[in-house]
Coordinates of N, CA, C and O in Angstrom, one line a residue:
X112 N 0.8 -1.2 0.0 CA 0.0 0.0 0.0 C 0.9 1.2 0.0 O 1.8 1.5 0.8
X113 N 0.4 2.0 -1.1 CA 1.2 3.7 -0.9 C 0.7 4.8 -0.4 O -0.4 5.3 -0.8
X114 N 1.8 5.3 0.8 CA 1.0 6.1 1.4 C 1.5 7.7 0.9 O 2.5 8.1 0.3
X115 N 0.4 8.3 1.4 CA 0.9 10.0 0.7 C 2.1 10.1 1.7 O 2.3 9.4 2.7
X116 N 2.9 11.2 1.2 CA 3.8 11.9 2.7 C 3.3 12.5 3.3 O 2.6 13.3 2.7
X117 N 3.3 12.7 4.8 CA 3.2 12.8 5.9 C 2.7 14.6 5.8 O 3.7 15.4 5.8
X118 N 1.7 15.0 5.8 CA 1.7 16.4 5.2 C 0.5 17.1 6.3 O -0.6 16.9 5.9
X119 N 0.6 17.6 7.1 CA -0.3 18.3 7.5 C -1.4 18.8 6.6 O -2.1 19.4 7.5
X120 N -2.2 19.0 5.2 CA -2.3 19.7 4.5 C -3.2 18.4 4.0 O -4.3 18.7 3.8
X121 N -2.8 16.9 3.8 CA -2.8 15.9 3.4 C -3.5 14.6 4.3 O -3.8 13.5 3.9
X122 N -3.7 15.1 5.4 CA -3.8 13.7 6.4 C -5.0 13.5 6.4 O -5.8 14.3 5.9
X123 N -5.3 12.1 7.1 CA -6.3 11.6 7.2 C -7.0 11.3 8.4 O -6.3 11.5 9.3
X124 N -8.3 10.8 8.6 CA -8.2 10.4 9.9 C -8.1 9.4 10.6 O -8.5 9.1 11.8
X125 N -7.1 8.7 9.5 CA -6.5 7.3 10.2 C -4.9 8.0 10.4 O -4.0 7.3 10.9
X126 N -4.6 9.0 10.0 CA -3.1 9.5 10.5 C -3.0 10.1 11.2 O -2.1 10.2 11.9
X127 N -4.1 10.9 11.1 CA -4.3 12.0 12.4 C -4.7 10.8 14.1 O -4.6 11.2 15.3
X128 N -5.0 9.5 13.7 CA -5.3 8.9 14.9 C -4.2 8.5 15.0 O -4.2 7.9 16.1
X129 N -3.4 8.4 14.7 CA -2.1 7.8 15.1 C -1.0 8.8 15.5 O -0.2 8.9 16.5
X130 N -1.1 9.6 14.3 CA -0.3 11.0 15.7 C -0.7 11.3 16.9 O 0.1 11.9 17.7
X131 N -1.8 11.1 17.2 CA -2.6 11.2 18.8 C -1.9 9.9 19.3 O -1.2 9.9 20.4
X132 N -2.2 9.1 18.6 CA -1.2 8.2 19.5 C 0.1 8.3 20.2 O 0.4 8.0 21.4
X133 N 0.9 8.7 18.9 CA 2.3 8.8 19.2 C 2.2 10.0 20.2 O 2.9 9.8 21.3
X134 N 1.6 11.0 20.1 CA 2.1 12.4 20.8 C 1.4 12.4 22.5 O 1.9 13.0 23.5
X135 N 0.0 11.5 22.5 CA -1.3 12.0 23.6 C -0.8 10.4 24.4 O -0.8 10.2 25.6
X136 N -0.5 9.4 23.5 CA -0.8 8.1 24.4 C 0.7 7.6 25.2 O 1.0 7.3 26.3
X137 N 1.4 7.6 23.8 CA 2.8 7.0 23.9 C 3.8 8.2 24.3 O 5.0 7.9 24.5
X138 N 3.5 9.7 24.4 CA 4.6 10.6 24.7 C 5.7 11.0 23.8 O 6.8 11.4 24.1
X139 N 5.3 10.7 22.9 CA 6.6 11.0 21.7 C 6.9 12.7 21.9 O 6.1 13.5 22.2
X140 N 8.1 13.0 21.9 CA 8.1 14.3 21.3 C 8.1 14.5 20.4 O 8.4 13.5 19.7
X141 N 7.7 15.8 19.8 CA 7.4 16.7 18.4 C 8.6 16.3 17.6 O 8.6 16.3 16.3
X142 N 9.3 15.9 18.2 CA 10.8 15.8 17.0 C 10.5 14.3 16.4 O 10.6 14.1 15.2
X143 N 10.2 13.3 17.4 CA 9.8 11.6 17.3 C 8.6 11.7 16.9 O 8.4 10.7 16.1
X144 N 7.5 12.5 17.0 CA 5.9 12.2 15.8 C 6.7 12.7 14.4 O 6.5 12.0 13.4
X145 N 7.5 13.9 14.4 CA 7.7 13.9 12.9 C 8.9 12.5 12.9 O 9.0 12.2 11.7
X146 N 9.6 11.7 13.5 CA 10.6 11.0 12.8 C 9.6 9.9 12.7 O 9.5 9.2 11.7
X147 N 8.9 9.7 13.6 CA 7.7 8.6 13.2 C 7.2 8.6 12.0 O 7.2 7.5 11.4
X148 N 6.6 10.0 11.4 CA 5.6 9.8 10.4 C 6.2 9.7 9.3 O 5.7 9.3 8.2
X149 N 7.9 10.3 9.5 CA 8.6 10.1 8.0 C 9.1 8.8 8.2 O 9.7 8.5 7.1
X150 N 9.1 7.8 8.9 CA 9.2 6.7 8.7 C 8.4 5.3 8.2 O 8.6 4.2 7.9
X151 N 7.0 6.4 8.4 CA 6.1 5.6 8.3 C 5.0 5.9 6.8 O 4.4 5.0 6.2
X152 N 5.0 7.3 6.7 CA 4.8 7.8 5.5 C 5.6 8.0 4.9 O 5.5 7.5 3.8
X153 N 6.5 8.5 5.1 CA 7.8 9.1 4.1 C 7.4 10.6 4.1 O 6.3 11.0 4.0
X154 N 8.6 11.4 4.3 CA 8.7 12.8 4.3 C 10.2 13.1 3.8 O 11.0 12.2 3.6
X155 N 10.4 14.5 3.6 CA 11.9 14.9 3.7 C 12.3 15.6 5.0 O 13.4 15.9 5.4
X156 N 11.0 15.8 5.7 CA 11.4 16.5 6.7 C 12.3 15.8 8.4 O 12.8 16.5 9.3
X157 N 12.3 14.6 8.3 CA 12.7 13.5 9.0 C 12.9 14.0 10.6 O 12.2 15.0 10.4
X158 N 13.2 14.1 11.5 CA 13.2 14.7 12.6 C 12.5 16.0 13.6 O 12.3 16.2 14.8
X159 N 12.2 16.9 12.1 CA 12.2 18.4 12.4 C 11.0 18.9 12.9 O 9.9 18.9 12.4
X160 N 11.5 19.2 14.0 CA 10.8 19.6 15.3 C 9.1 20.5 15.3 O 8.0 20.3 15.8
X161 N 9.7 21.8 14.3 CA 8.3 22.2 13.5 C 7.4 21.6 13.2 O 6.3 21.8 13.6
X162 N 8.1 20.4 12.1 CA 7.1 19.7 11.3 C 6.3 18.4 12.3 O 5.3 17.8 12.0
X163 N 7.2 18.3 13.3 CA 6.2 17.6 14.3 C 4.7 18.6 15.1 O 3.5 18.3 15.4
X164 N 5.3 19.6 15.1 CA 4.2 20.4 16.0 C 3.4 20.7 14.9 O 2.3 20.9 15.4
X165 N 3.5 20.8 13.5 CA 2.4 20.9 12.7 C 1.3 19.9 12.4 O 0.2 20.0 12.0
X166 N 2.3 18.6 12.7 CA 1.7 17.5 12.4 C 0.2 16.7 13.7 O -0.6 15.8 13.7
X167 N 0.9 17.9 14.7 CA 0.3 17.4 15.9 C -0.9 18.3 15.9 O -2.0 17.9 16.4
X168 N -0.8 19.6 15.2 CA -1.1 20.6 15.5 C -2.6 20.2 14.5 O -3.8 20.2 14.9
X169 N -2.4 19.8 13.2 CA -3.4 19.3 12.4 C -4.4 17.8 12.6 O -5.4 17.4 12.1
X170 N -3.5 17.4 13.5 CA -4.1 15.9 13.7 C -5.2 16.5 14.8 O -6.4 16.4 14.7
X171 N -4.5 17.2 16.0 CA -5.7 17.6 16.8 C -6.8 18.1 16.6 O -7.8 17.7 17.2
X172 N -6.9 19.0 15.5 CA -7.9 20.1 15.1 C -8.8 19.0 14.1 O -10.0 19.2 13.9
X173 N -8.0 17.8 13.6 CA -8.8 16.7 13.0 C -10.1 16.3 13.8 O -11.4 16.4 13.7
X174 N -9.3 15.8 14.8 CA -10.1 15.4 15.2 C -11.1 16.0 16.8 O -11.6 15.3 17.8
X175 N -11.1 17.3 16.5 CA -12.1 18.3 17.1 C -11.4 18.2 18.1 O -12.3 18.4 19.0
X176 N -10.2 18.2 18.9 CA -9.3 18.8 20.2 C -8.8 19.6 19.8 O -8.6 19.8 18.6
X177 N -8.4 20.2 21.0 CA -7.4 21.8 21.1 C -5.8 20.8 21.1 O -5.4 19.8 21.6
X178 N -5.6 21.5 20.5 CA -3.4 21.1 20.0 C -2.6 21.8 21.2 O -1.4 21.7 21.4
X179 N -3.9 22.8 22.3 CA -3.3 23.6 22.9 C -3.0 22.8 24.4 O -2.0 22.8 25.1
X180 N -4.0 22.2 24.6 CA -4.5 21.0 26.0 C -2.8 21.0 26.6 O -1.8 21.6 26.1
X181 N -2.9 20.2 27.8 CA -2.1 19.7 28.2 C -1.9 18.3 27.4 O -0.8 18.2 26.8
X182 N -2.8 17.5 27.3 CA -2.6 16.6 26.6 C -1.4 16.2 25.3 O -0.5 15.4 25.2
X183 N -2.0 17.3 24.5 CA -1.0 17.5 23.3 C 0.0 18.1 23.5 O 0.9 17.8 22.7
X184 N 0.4 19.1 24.6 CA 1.5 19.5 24.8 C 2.2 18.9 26.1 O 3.4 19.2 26.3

């Protein structure tokens, strides 16, 4: 199966459930949701800390939470 890259812009709500995972369940930091999803989708962005908080930042608002919570951050 091919998946798109990892794109804030792009996601789904089966990616957006799994960055909740990584970031709300398992504690990943922002730098490990993005090294997650470029490993898992493929990105160029591979580590970068931004692109995790964006990715966290779009998954949340997916799925109707604040990115702001304690939870997410």
């Amino acid at each position: 199966m091919t998946h798109e890259p990892a794109d804030p812009e792009t996601m789904t709500p089966e990616m957006a459930a799994q960055v909740r995972v990584w970031r709300v369940d398992e504690e990943y930091t922002f730098r490990a949701v993005a090294q997650a999803a470029t490993d898992l989708w493929g990105s160029a962005w591979g580590s970068n800390q931004i692109y995790g908080i964006e990715l966290c930042t779009a998954a949340a608002e997916m799925l109707g939470e604040d990115p702001h919570t304690d939870a997410w951050n």
